[in-house]
CSV table of C-alpha atoms in Angstrom, one decimal:
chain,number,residue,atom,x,y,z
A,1,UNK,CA,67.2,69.9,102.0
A,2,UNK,CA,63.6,69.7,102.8
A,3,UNK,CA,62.4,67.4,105.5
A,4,UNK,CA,60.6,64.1,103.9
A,5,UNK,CA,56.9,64.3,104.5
A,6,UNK,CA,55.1,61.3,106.2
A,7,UNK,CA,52.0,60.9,105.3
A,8,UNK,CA,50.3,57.7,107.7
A,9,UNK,CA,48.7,55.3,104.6
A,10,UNK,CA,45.3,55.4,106.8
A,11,UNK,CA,45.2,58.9,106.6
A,12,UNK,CA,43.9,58.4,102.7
A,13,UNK,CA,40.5,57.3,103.2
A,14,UNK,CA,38.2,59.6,100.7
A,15,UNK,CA,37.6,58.5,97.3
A,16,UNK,CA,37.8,61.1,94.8
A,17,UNK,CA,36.8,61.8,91.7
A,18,UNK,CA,39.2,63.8,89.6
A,19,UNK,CA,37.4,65.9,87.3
A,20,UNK,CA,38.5,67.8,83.9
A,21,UNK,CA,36.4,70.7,83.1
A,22,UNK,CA,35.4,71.2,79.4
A,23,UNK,CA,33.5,74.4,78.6
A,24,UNK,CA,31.1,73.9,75.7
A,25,UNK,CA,29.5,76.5,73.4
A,26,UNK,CA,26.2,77.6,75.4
A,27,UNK,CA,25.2,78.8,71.2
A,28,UNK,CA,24.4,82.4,72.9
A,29,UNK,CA,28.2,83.6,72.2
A,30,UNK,CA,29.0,81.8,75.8
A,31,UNK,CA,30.6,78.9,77.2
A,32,UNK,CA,28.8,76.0,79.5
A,33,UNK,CA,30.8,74.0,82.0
A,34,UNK,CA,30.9,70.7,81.3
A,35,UNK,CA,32.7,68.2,84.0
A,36,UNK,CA,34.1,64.7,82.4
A,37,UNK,CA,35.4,62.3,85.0
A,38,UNK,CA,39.4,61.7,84.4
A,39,UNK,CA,40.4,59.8,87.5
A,40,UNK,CA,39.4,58.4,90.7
A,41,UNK,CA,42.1,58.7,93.8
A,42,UNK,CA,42.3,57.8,97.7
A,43,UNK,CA,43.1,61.2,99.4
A,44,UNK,CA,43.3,63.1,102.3
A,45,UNK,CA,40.8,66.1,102.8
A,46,UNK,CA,42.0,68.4,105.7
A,47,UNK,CA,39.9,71.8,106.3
A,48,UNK,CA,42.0,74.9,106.1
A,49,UNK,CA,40.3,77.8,106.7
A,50,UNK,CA,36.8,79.2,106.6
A,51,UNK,CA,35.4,82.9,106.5
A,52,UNK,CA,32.8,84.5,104.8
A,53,UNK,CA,32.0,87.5,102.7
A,54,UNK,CA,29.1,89.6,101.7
A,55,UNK,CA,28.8,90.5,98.0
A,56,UNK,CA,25.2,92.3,96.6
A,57,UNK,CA,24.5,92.2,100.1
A,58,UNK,CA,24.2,88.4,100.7
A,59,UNK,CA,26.4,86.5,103.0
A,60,UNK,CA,28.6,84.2,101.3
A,61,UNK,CA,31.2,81.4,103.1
A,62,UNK,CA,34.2,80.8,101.8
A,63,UNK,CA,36.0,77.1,102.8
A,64,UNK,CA,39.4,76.3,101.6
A,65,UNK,CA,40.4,72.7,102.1
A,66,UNK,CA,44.3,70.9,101.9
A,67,UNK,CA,43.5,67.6,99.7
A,68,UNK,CA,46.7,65.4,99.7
A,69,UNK,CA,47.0,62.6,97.0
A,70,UNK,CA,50.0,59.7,96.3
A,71,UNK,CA,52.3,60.8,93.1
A,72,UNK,CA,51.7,60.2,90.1
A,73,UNK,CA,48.7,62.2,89.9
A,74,UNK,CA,48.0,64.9,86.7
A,75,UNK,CA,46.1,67.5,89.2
A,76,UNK,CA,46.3,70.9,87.8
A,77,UNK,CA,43.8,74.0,88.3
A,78,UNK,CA,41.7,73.3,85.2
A,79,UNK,CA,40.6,70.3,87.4
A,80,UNK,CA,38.0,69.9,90.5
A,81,UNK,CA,37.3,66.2,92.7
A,82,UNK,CA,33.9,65.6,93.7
A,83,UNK,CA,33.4,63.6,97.0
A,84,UNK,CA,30.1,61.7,98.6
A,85,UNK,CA,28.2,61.0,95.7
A,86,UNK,CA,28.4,64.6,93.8
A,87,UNK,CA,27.5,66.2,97.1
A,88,UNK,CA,30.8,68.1,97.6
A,89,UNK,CA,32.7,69.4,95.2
A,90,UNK,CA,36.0,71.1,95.6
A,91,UNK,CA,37.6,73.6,92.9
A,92,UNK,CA,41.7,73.5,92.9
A,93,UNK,CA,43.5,76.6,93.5
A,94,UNK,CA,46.8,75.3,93.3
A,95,UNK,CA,49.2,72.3,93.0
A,96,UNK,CA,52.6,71.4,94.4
A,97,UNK,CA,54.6,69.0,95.9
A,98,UNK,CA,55.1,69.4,99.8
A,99,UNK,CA,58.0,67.8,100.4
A,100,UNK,CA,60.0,68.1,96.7
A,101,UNK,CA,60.3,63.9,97.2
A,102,UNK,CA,58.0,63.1,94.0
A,103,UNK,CA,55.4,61.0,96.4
A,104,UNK,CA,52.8,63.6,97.0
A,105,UNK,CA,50.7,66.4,95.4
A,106,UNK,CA,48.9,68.4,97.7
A,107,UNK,CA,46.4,70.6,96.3
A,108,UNK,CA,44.8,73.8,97.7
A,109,UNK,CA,41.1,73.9,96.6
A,110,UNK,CA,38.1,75.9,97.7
A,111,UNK,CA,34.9,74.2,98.8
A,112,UNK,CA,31.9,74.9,96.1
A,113,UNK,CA,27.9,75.0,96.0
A,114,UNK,CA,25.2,74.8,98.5
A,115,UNK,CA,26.5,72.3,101.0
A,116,UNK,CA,29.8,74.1,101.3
C-alpha cells in the first residue's frame, strides 16, 4: 500500500481556471481552437523542470509544471487552466492520482505562450 499524500491546505493558493478546448471549423478545411471555461479550482502550481530547444533555428524553452488539485476534479488532457488573468496558461500532459486515496489529481502540464 501506497503512503497517503499530505497535502498542507495553504499550499492551494492559485485560482484556476479549468479550461475545455473545442476546435471549431476555421472554413479553410481546418480546425480553430476555441477555449470555453468549465471550472474554476484552488491548486497548487510547483515548477518541475525547465530546458530549452532550438527548432528552425530559434531557441525555444520548454517549462513543465506539477499542478495539484482536491478530488473530485474532471481534468483530462483535452483540458488546459489559465492563471493571472489569462497571462499563463498551462497545457495538461497527463492526469493521475498520487497517492491512489481519491483526494488528489495531480496533473503534469507544460507551460505555453510568450510569458512562459
Amino acid at each position: 500500500m501506497m503512503k497517503p499524500l499530505y497535502l498542507d491546505a495553504g499550499a492551494f493558493r492559485d485560482l484556476l481556471s479549468m479550461e475545455q478546448n473545442d476546435q471549431i471549423e476555421d472554413g479553410y478545411g481546418g480546425y480553430v481552437d476555441d477555449w470555453s471555461p468549465v471550472s474554476q479550482n484552488w491548486a497548487r502550481i510547483v515548477p518541475a523542470r525547465a530546458d530549452f530547444s532550438v527548432r528552425a533555428e530559434v531557441n525555444e524553452a520548454n517549462y513543465t509544471h506539477i499542478i495539484d488539485l482536491r478530488q473530485p476534479v474532471a481534468a483530462d488532457v483535452s483540458m488546459r487552466f489559465v492563471a493571472g488573468g489569462d497571462t499563463r496558461h498551462f497545457t495538461i500532459l497527463a492526469v493521475y492520482d498520487p497517492d491512489e486515496t481519491g483526494r488528489y489529481l495531480r496533473c503534469i502540464c507544460r507551460k505555453e505562450g510568450e510569458s512562459a
